[in-house]
């Protein structure tokens, strides 16, 4: 798999998120731990809320608009809410955050 | 065959006897009930709320005239019994004689009157019945000074009630500290401080020499020679069993009428119970044992075996804001060990007295939530060796990391007493709940638990919750969220008492079940930490809702709104030009005048925020915090500057207040307004804090809201100068910051703590007000700055408003 170097991990606040603009739309990079980052679609399946603006806790994020909670491992909405956000392969190496290039390249924006 | 039962005294004890008889054998007796008071039975212990105005007499009646009629009880109310003839088996009242098969004496007790000169002057009242209470209410209506002799339970409840009704109150107490029978010195000291904070003067070691006055009481003379003016003197120095009838009838009487464990006197056909009796050397002054006696006496009358036993008692005081609890034996002694916990800042004191492996006594002041649990340990003689280390922290801390407050209640044995007044144990309540009593009212009705003084309501609710699970909506003290069993109040308490100064410390020390909280608890924890430790704790933007992290309100399409401050609603052409220019430059789709006297730029792109702020800053405009749980706006009207009715410079004061308070974080949003006269054009009386200017100064109102709930404010106080107004408002803001639950507006918080408590803290106690205002100032030294400027100038922060990378260009290549 080819990886694209996006940023240093410290560019993302601990328990915070940053946005990467891609041809598919915005992707959120969620930093859940000192060296743990998840990548997932930045748009909430409920009403399009920007998930990267949400509160990051455990390995989840809460949408800032109406508090749906998503598990960043699976992308599934938690609790009673139903919906899923797309997740993307990401890795942290030597302090750099890398995201899978193939995944980005192959898809087309809707 | 129906027998004739005559009862002398329609008080709390005999009321219970009648209920038990009617419940088990309604036709066994034909009942005649005498009462010297011209009324039937009412909840005597609730006279204090009647005195203070919290309840009416009608609300505390336990047996109405209709009830007596329905149960065919012959009532002879307002009639003194003057003699008992045991040979003839008759009882003679003022209006005639009746015969009995069985007789019950339930004459209660009479207030003890110290026989000093002047004790019989008009204006000297004891505190025993409704007539006394009404006499005090009438006296208080005329205002003036009251002297209460006796700093025990009754005296202090009388003092608090009279103070509530506007009298100047002094309490005289013979001993070194208040309620010395129930409290140790430290708790007595805190109680005194709380009473003094509400304006009651307390004199200990004060011995009364005489009551002075010509036609009525005018002053109290102390042994020390000091004279205290008094329009009303209340004697509450103790009670003595009312035994006169029994004495005259030659029944065995010691201090009280002697009874055996079946409540029988020396005459097998004559029974007695309540405060008039003596059993095994004990006298009684609280209702809990009387209710046990009532059960036994009813059984005796029905020839069922039962025996009265004396149990441990716990004491509470029914004065709002004075939270005390005492149980068991707390005297110091050899082989006894004390565990003491103090929090001087919050006036909390707890002391446990341990002998061997048993808890023998507990005294608590300021925080009595765990009282019943300790009381249970004392009564049951539980071996506490294993929990010695953490015992003082209460049940929530026992048994491992999960500090679920409900687990403590769940773990209580079925015979643990929940309602002390009515002697209702957990098993009875659980049974009632399982039998369909699924709310507090129903539990009260079926078991009587929490039906008397009401202090066990919280526990009953927890039992409902434990028994019904999710079917019961806990009215209070719910855990914050799924990450913890602690309620907001517990959390606040623990952050202070355990000096937790970081989020990690909270999660670790308080046993959070999740790694680092969730969107519900994190903002609350963050707020509590920054409010309690302004110097030590650093605000965590990642624990804030996006609006507070980005200092702008997120819109439904992910754009933001930008609202600059307009101090007190005043702006200038230059500011308006800068706003107009910014709206043009950043393509702002909507410019709106808000309901808060300023202008909202809606639809700004997240990435543009730092730049638009930079532009606005250059024109002197700063963040309006339209997004914060913090100071929003201070609305003003034009006041003396322009208005023909203005009494003070409302605009000027509004601006000063906004400049003083801005940037502060509060549990929920905080809105103020200042109106120049009672026409109230700034709508000050529906704000969290509102000032209404009047000729003589400034009325400060609190607790208004006009959102999901509409609330008019209540008057906190009136002050003469702007400086005082600012000080009171700082103190009000700070006491709210330090005490309220996260996301409670002032009105919600006031509903729980009561305006009187707040008044006592910041109106009556000037020292405390100043200390609060200083703590506010300290916090403001950190937080009173423009977040827009900070974010716009700091390049790392600024960068966070933009995407971290843009791959659309690479993809296009
Ligand atoms: C902009 C404004 C409406 C307007 O166009 O006039 C407004 C807009 C919002 N109000 Fe408001 N409120 C605005 C004045 C008010 C007022 C009137 C006032 O302040 O005099 C009230 C009633 C007074 C009161 O608060 O008691 C008001 C009661 C609320 C409430 C209900 C609060 C409550 O405790 O019941 C909410 C919901 C909340 O805070 O949880 C709310 C929440 C909101 C939010 C923040 C909703 C949200 O969470 O996104 C809205 C943000 C819109 C935005 O993006 O800017 N807004 N809101 C007003 C801004 C005033 C300002 O200059 O800061
Ligand atoms: C203001 C106040 C607050 C209190 N607060 C609490 C509290 O918080 N908790 C608690 O446990 N206890 C409290 N108590 C104590 C509690 O009220 C008493 O323990 C209880 O009322 C005693 O019940 P009793 O039936 O023995 O007497 P009472 O309730 O006093 O009833 C006796 C009745 O007998 C009548 N009587 C007397 N002599 C005669 C006669 N010769 N002929 C006809 N009738 C007669 C009296 O008029 C009276 O109505 C409080 C008491 C007062 C006054
Ligand atoms: S009333 Fe307030 S919260 Fe509701 S839509 Fe209007 S601005 Fe939004
Ligand atoms: S848009 Fe995310 S929860 Fe509604």
XYZ file of C-alpha atoms in Angstrom, chain B residues 41-401:
361
model
C -53.928 15.863 65.250
C -51.434 17.671 63.064
C -47.796 17.073 62.298
C -46.287 18.962 65.195
C -42.754 18.660 63.881
C -43.762 20.699 60.864
C -44.622 23.743 62.963
C -41.214 25.146 62.105
C -41.971 25.295 58.367
C -45.284 26.934 59.291
C -43.425 29.469 61.379
C -40.971 30.224 58.613
C -43.809 30.519 56.099
C -42.824 27.507 53.995
C -46.003 25.648 54.844
C -49.509 26.503 55.996
C -51.318 24.892 58.902
C -53.702 23.190 56.448
C -50.750 21.439 54.862
C -49.624 19.817 58.103
C -52.981 18.522 59.314
C -52.731 14.742 59.496
C -56.285 13.938 60.578
C -59.076 16.215 59.431
C -62.485 16.620 61.042
C -63.925 14.597 58.196
C -61.518 11.771 58.925
C -62.587 11.558 62.561
C -66.225 11.642 61.522
C -65.744 8.944 58.941
C -64.226 6.663 61.546
C -66.892 7.422 64.127
C -64.501 8.845 66.674
C -66.104 11.024 69.299
C -63.972 14.131 69.392
C -63.843 16.411 72.384
C -61.400 18.984 71.126
C -60.674 22.150 73.030
C -61.577 20.347 76.223
C -59.089 19.810 79.041
C -59.351 16.574 80.934
C -59.355 17.528 84.592
C -59.514 14.198 86.394
C -59.292 10.459 86.057
C -61.245 8.288 88.483
C -59.688 4.856 88.270
C -62.153 3.219 90.648
C -65.197 4.452 88.743
C -63.271 4.073 85.477
C -64.271 7.524 84.320
C -62.570 10.523 82.831
C -63.837 14.006 83.534
C -63.378 16.838 81.097
C -64.440 20.458 81.322
C -67.758 19.502 79.708
C -68.595 16.288 81.463
C -67.635 12.769 82.376
C -67.270 9.613 80.272
C -66.569 6.089 81.335
C -63.919 3.827 79.869
C -62.944 0.209 79.652
C -59.444 1.139 78.608
C -57.734 4.492 78.937
C -54.762 5.901 77.036
C -52.864 8.886 78.348
C -51.000 10.690 75.581
C -50.651 14.162 76.983
C -47.215 14.825 75.538
C -45.065 17.285 77.335
C -45.136 20.856 78.477
C -42.467 23.379 77.693
C -40.203 24.057 80.608
C -40.366 27.666 81.718
C -37.403 29.014 83.644
C -38.949 30.652 86.689
C -37.051 33.928 86.355
C -38.813 37.179 87.277
C -40.970 38.315 84.388
C -41.417 34.867 82.844
C -45.196 35.327 82.914
C -45.284 38.703 81.164
C -47.255 38.913 77.930
C -44.836 38.597 75.033
C -43.091 35.586 76.539
C -44.004 32.557 74.472
C -43.011 28.914 74.536
C -42.861 26.794 71.414
C -45.090 23.787 71.523
C -48.269 24.070 69.519
C -50.057 25.900 66.756
C -51.206 28.658 69.069
C -47.616 29.381 70.059
C -46.637 29.357 66.412
C -49.417 31.760 65.476
C -48.512 34.009 68.385
C -44.959 34.176 67.067
C -46.158 34.859 63.524
C -48.349 37.711 64.795
C -45.509 39.131 66.858
C -43.138 38.901 63.909
C -45.595 40.790 61.717
C -44.910 43.819 63.876
C -41.180 43.395 63.339
C -38.731 44.346 66.030
C -36.474 42.241 68.192
C -36.850 38.670 69.324
C -34.790 36.911 71.959
C -34.891 33.138 71.893
C -33.774 31.504 75.112
C -32.352 28.084 74.350
C -30.021 27.002 71.557
C -31.322 23.488 71.087
C -33.363 22.045 68.263
C -36.576 23.925 69.036
C -34.950 27.230 69.884
C -32.936 27.294 66.686
C -35.896 26.387 64.516
C -37.847 29.175 66.192
C -34.954 31.586 65.692
C -34.590 30.730 62.006
C -38.336 31.080 61.458
C -38.527 34.454 63.191
C -35.527 35.691 61.260
C -37.214 34.533 58.082
C -40.182 36.638 59.077
C -37.999 39.689 59.366
C -37.288 40.009 63.068
C -33.890 40.794 64.550
C -33.144 37.606 66.401
C -30.751 36.813 69.242
C -30.346 33.284 70.575
C -29.207 32.851 74.174
C -27.683 29.547 75.088
C -26.483 28.499 78.485
C -23.805 26.098 77.289
C -20.564 26.706 75.429
C -21.860 25.639 72.038
C -25.208 25.190 70.340
C -27.113 21.900 70.474
C -24.513 20.474 72.812
C -26.526 17.311 73.286
C -26.396 16.486 69.607
C -23.257 18.206 68.353
C -19.632 18.391 69.336
C -17.802 21.660 69.503
C -16.619 21.820 65.905
C -20.050 21.117 64.465
C -21.584 23.526 66.949
C -19.167 26.158 65.749
C -20.109 25.646 62.091
C -23.780 25.757 62.949
C -23.262 29.000 64.786
C -21.383 30.422 61.829
C -24.189 29.521 59.452
C -26.794 31.062 61.715
C -24.730 34.183 62.142
C -24.256 34.364 58.403
C -28.001 34.699 58.059
C -28.020 37.516 60.579
C -28.971 35.678 63.765
C -26.968 36.790 66.799
C -25.824 33.892 68.966
C -24.682 34.307 72.557
C -23.386 31.209 74.292
C -22.748 30.851 78.012
C -25.525 33.326 78.428
C -27.646 32.840 81.494
C -30.960 34.649 81.779
C -31.534 36.520 85.021
C -34.851 38.207 84.387
C -37.306 39.322 81.779
C -37.942 43.015 82.155
C -41.027 44.993 81.231
C -43.998 46.910 82.593
C -47.087 45.466 80.904
C -45.288 43.161 78.576
C -41.800 41.853 77.880
C -39.448 44.621 76.829
C -35.980 43.266 77.487
C -33.985 40.310 78.741
C -31.446 40.813 81.501
C -28.465 38.469 81.554
C -26.441 37.360 84.575
C -23.534 39.262 83.046
C -25.532 42.452 83.483
C -26.134 42.904 79.763
C -29.654 43.896 78.721
C -31.106 42.914 75.363
C -34.145 44.705 74.011
C -36.938 42.279 73.163
C -40.404 42.688 71.687
C -40.798 38.929 71.844
C -39.171 36.357 74.104
C -39.337 32.699 73.135
C -38.482 30.165 75.811
C -37.272 26.918 74.370
C -35.111 25.489 77.104
C -36.579 22.033 77.303
C -39.684 20.059 77.947
C -41.037 18.072 80.835
C -43.502 15.207 80.574
C -47.105 16.277 81.136
C -47.927 13.989 84.097
C -50.351 16.017 86.171
C -53.420 13.849 85.515
C -51.465 10.669 86.198
C -50.075 12.095 89.421
C -53.513 13.087 90.626
C -54.797 9.615 89.766
C -51.941 8.091 91.786
C -50.452 6.180 88.901
C -46.755 5.379 89.260
C -44.899 8.435 88.003
C -41.169 9.055 88.057
C -40.024 11.847 85.734
C -42.668 10.556 83.329
C -45.607 8.201 83.697
C -43.998 4.814 84.209
C -44.904 2.179 81.638
C -43.786 -1.354 80.914
C -42.778 -2.672 77.495
C -46.503 -3.105 76.661
C -47.047 0.614 77.394
C -49.147 -0.275 80.401
C -49.060 1.960 83.478
C -49.282 0.719 87.037
C -53.039 0.305 86.390
C -53.545 -2.556 83.888
C -56.480 -0.747 82.225
C -54.552 2.474 81.790
C -51.932 2.841 79.094
C -49.688 5.746 78.254
C -47.300 6.683 75.473
C -45.438 9.545 73.933
C -43.502 12.295 75.571
C -45.456 11.941 78.804
C -44.012 8.509 79.633
C -40.858 7.133 81.129
C -39.724 3.678 80.105
C -36.782 1.943 81.683
C -35.340 5.300 82.754
C -35.723 6.824 79.291
C -37.719 9.909 78.342
C -38.655 10.671 74.735
C -38.470 13.836 72.674
C -38.490 12.735 69.048
C -41.256 11.058 67.095
C -39.483 7.904 65.931
C -39.731 5.996 69.230
C -43.296 7.235 69.768
C -44.367 5.562 66.581
C -42.878 2.303 67.817
C -44.755 2.796 71.066
C -47.978 3.403 69.155
C -47.645 0.086 67.376
C -46.993 -1.722 70.637
C -49.844 0.028 72.443
C -52.339 -0.820 69.699
C -51.231 -4.436 69.867
C -51.596 -4.434 73.640
C -55.147 -3.100 73.362
C -55.908 -5.917 70.939
C -54.213 -8.427 73.202
C -51.462 -9.199 70.754
C -47.972 -9.764 72.107
C -45.490 -7.018 71.338
C -42.817 -5.189 73.263
C -41.277 -1.770 72.993
C -37.510 -1.499 72.814
C -35.412 1.638 72.905
C -33.363 2.225 69.764
C -30.579 4.571 68.778
C -31.741 7.926 67.489
C -30.409 10.297 64.909
C -30.989 14.032 64.903
C -31.357 16.515 62.118
C -32.288 20.189 62.220
C -35.042 21.515 59.995
C -33.389 24.799 59.105
C -32.605 25.134 55.421
C -28.938 25.660 54.849
C -27.908 24.221 58.223
C -27.162 20.641 57.371
C -26.361 18.706 60.447
C -26.602 15.127 61.482
C -25.714 13.408 64.691
C -26.183 9.878 65.926
C -24.899 7.614 68.619
C -22.357 8.467 71.240
C -19.633 10.855 70.266
C -18.042 11.609 73.595
C -14.306 11.197 73.648
C -13.035 8.325 75.712
C -10.321 5.803 76.228
C -9.989 3.222 73.491
C -11.970 5.448 71.171
C -10.622 6.583 67.885
C -11.773 9.593 65.903
C -11.764 9.965 62.172
C -12.141 13.565 61.191
C -12.640 15.201 57.845
C -12.758 18.938 57.450
C -13.137 21.272 54.560
C -12.836 24.720 56.046
C -13.549 26.478 52.772
C -16.951 24.889 52.458
C -17.783 24.601 56.111
C -17.839 20.841 56.155
C -16.998 18.802 59.184
C -17.430 15.094 59.689
C -16.390 13.060 62.637
C -16.750 9.372 63.232
C -16.141 7.824 66.607
C -14.919 4.258 66.537
C -14.589 1.873 69.422
C -12.782 -1.342 68.603
C -14.153 -2.365 65.216
C -17.494 -0.639 65.595
C -18.736 2.775 64.748
C -20.369 4.214 67.853
C -21.047 7.792 66.937
C -21.185 10.213 64.016
C -21.423 13.975 63.861
C -21.618 15.747 60.555
C -22.043 19.290 59.470
C -22.345 20.804 56.022
C -22.663 17.571 54.134
C -24.891 14.961 55.672
C -25.664 12.866 52.639
C -24.154 9.756 54.164
C -25.825 10.185 57.539
C -28.282 7.326 57.216
C -25.580 4.959 56.159
C -23.465 5.769 59.204
C -26.537 5.555 61.393
C -27.158 2.053 60.047
C -23.605 1.015 60.882
C -24.006 2.323 64.422
C -27.357 0.647 65.011
C -26.308 -2.670 63.554
C -22.916 -2.669 65.227
C -21.337 -3.545 61.878
C -17.686 -4.557 61.890
C -16.036 -1.687 60.031
C -12.446 -2.839 60.249
C -12.130 -3.518 56.514
C -13.350 -0.085 55.488
C -11.710 1.957 58.220
C -9.469 3.806 55.749
C -12.247 5.023 53.508
C -15.140 4.961 55.960
C -15.381 8.714 56.255
C -16.003 9.081 52.517
C -19.223 7.183 52.891
C -20.820 4.239 51.150
C -19.893 5.350 47.660
C -16.274 4.558 48.387
C -16.719 1.118 49.816
C -16.205 -2.003 47.810
C -13.839 -1.199 44.996
C -13.329 1.363 42.323
